Coordinates of C-alpha atoms in Angstrom, one line a residue:
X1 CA -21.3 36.3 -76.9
X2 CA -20.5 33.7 -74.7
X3 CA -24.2 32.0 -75.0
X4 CA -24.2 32.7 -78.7
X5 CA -21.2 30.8 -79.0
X6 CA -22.1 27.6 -76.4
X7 CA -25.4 27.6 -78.5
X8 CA -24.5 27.7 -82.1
X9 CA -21.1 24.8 -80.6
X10 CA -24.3 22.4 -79.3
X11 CA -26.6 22.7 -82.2
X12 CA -23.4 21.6 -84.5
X13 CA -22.6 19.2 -81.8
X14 CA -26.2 17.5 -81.7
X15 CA -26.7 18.1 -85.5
X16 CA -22.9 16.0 -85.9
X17 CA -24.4 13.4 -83.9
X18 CA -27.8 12.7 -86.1
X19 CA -26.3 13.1 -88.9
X20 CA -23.2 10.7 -88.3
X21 CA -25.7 8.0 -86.7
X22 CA -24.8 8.5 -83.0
X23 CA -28.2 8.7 -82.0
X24 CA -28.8 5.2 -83.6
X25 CA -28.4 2.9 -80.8
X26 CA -27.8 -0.2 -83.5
X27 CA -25.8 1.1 -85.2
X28 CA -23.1 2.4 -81.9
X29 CA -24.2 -1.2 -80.9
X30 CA -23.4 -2.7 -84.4
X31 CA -19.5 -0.2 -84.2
X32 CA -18.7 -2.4 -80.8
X33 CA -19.7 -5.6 -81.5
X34 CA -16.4 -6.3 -82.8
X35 CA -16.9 -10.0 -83.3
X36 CA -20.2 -10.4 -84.8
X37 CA -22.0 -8.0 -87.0
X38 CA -19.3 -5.1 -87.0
X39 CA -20.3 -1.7 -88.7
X40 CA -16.9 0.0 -89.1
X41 CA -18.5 3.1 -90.2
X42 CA -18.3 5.6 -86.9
X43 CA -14.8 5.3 -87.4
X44 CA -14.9 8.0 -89.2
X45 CA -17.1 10.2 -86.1
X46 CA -14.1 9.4 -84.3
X47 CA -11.7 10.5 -86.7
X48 CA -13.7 13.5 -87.1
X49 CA -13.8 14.1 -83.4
X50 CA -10.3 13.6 -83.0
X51 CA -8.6 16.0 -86.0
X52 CA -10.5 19.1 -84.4
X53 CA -9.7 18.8 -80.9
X54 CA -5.8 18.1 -81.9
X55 CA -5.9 21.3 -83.8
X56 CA -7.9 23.1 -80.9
X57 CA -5.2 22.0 -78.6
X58 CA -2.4 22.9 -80.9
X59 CA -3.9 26.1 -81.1
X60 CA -4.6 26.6 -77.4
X61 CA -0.8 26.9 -76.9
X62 CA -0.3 29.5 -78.7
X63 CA -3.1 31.7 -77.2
X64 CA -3.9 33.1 -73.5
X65 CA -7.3 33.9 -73.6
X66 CA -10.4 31.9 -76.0
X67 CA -12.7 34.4 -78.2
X68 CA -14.8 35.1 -75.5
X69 CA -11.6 36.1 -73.1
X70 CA -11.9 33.5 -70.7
X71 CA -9.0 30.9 -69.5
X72 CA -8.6 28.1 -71.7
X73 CA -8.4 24.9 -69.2
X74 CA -5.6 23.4 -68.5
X75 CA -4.5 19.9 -70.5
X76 CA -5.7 16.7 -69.0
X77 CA -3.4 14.3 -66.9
X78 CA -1.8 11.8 -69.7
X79 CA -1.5 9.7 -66.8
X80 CA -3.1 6.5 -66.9
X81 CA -4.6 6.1 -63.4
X82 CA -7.3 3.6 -61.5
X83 CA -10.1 6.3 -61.7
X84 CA -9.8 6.6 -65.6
X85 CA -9.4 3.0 -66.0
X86 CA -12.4 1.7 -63.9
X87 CA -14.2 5.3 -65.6
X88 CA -13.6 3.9 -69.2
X89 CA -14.7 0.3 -68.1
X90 CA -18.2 1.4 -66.6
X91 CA -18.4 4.1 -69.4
X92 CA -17.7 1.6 -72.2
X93 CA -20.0 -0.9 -70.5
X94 CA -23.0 1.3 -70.6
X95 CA -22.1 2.4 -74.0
X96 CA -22.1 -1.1 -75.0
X97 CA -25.3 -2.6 -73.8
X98 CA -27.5 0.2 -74.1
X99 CA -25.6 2.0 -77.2
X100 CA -26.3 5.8 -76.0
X101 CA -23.7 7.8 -74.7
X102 CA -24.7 11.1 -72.5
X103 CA -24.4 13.5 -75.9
X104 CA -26.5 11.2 -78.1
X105 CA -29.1 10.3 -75.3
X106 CA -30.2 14.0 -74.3
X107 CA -30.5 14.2 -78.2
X108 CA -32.1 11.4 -78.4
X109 CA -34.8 12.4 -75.2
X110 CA -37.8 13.4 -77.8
X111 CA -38.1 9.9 -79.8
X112 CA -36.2 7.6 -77.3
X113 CA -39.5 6.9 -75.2
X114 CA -39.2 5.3 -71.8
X115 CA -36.4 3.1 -72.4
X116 CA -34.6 6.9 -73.6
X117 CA -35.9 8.5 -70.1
X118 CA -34.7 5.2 -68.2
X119 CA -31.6 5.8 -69.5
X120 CA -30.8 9.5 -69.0
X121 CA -32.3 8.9 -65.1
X122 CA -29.5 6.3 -64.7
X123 CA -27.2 8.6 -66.0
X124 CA -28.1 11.0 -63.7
X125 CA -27.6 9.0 -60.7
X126 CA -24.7 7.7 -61.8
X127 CA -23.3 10.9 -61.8
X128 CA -24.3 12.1 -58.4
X129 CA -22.7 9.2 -57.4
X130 CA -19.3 9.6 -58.9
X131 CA -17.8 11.8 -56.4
X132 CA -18.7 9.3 -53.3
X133 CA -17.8 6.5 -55.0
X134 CA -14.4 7.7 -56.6
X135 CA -13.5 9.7 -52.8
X136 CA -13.8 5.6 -51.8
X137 CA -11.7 4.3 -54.6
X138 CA -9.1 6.9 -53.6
X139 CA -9.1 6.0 -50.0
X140 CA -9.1 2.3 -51.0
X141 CA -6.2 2.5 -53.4
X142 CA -4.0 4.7 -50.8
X143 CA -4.3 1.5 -48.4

């Protein structure tokens, strides 16, 4: 049940993300560049992101288990921290210049050609190093 689930919650996930442009890489560019060319339409992605996972989380603390009887993880630190601050900036900066983000480049693997590949590779690296690098940043910060 639990694959059936994860499967069915991806293809609507990757299906949300063609169909809402996300998979464009002008048009995320053309939503950040704020000050020149601005395409306000993927507010509404975000909007549509955002009223679910309120309600998911409204719901979640009301329940012990999810459908499939597992845990539900616990909520997120709301407190605003060096690692999510330099996380959003590097996040944010590779969503800006290259206008994929890692949901909408795996989607995006089968027409993205080698620029696409490029991308997820860096991705991938960048992610193996997250744990060194934020294990520095820790040890830096504590000085």
């Amino acid at each position: 049940m639990r694959t059936i689930i994860a499967a069915v919650s991806g293809g609507l996930f990757g299906a949300g993300l063609l169909v809402s442009g996300m998979t464009d890489t002008t048009k995320v560019q053309g939503w950040l560049d704020v000050f020149g060319a601005w395409d306000p339409t993927l507010a509404f992605v975000l909007g549509g992101a955002i009223l679910p996972m309120a309600l998911a989380w409204n719901i979640t603390t009301r329940r012990a288990r999810s459908v499939v009887g597992t845990p539900f993880p616990a909520r997120p630190d709301p407190k605003l921290g060096h690692n999510l601050v330099i996380g959003s900036v590097l996040f944010g900066a590779g969503w800006g210049l290259v206008g994929l983000c890692p949901g909408p480049a795996i989607a995006s693997l089968s027409w993205g050609g080698t620029g696409g590949i490029v991308f997820i590779l860096a991705m991938v690296a960048g992610m193996l190093a997250a744990n060194p690098i934020r294990t520095r940043i820790d040890q830096v910060a504590a000085t």
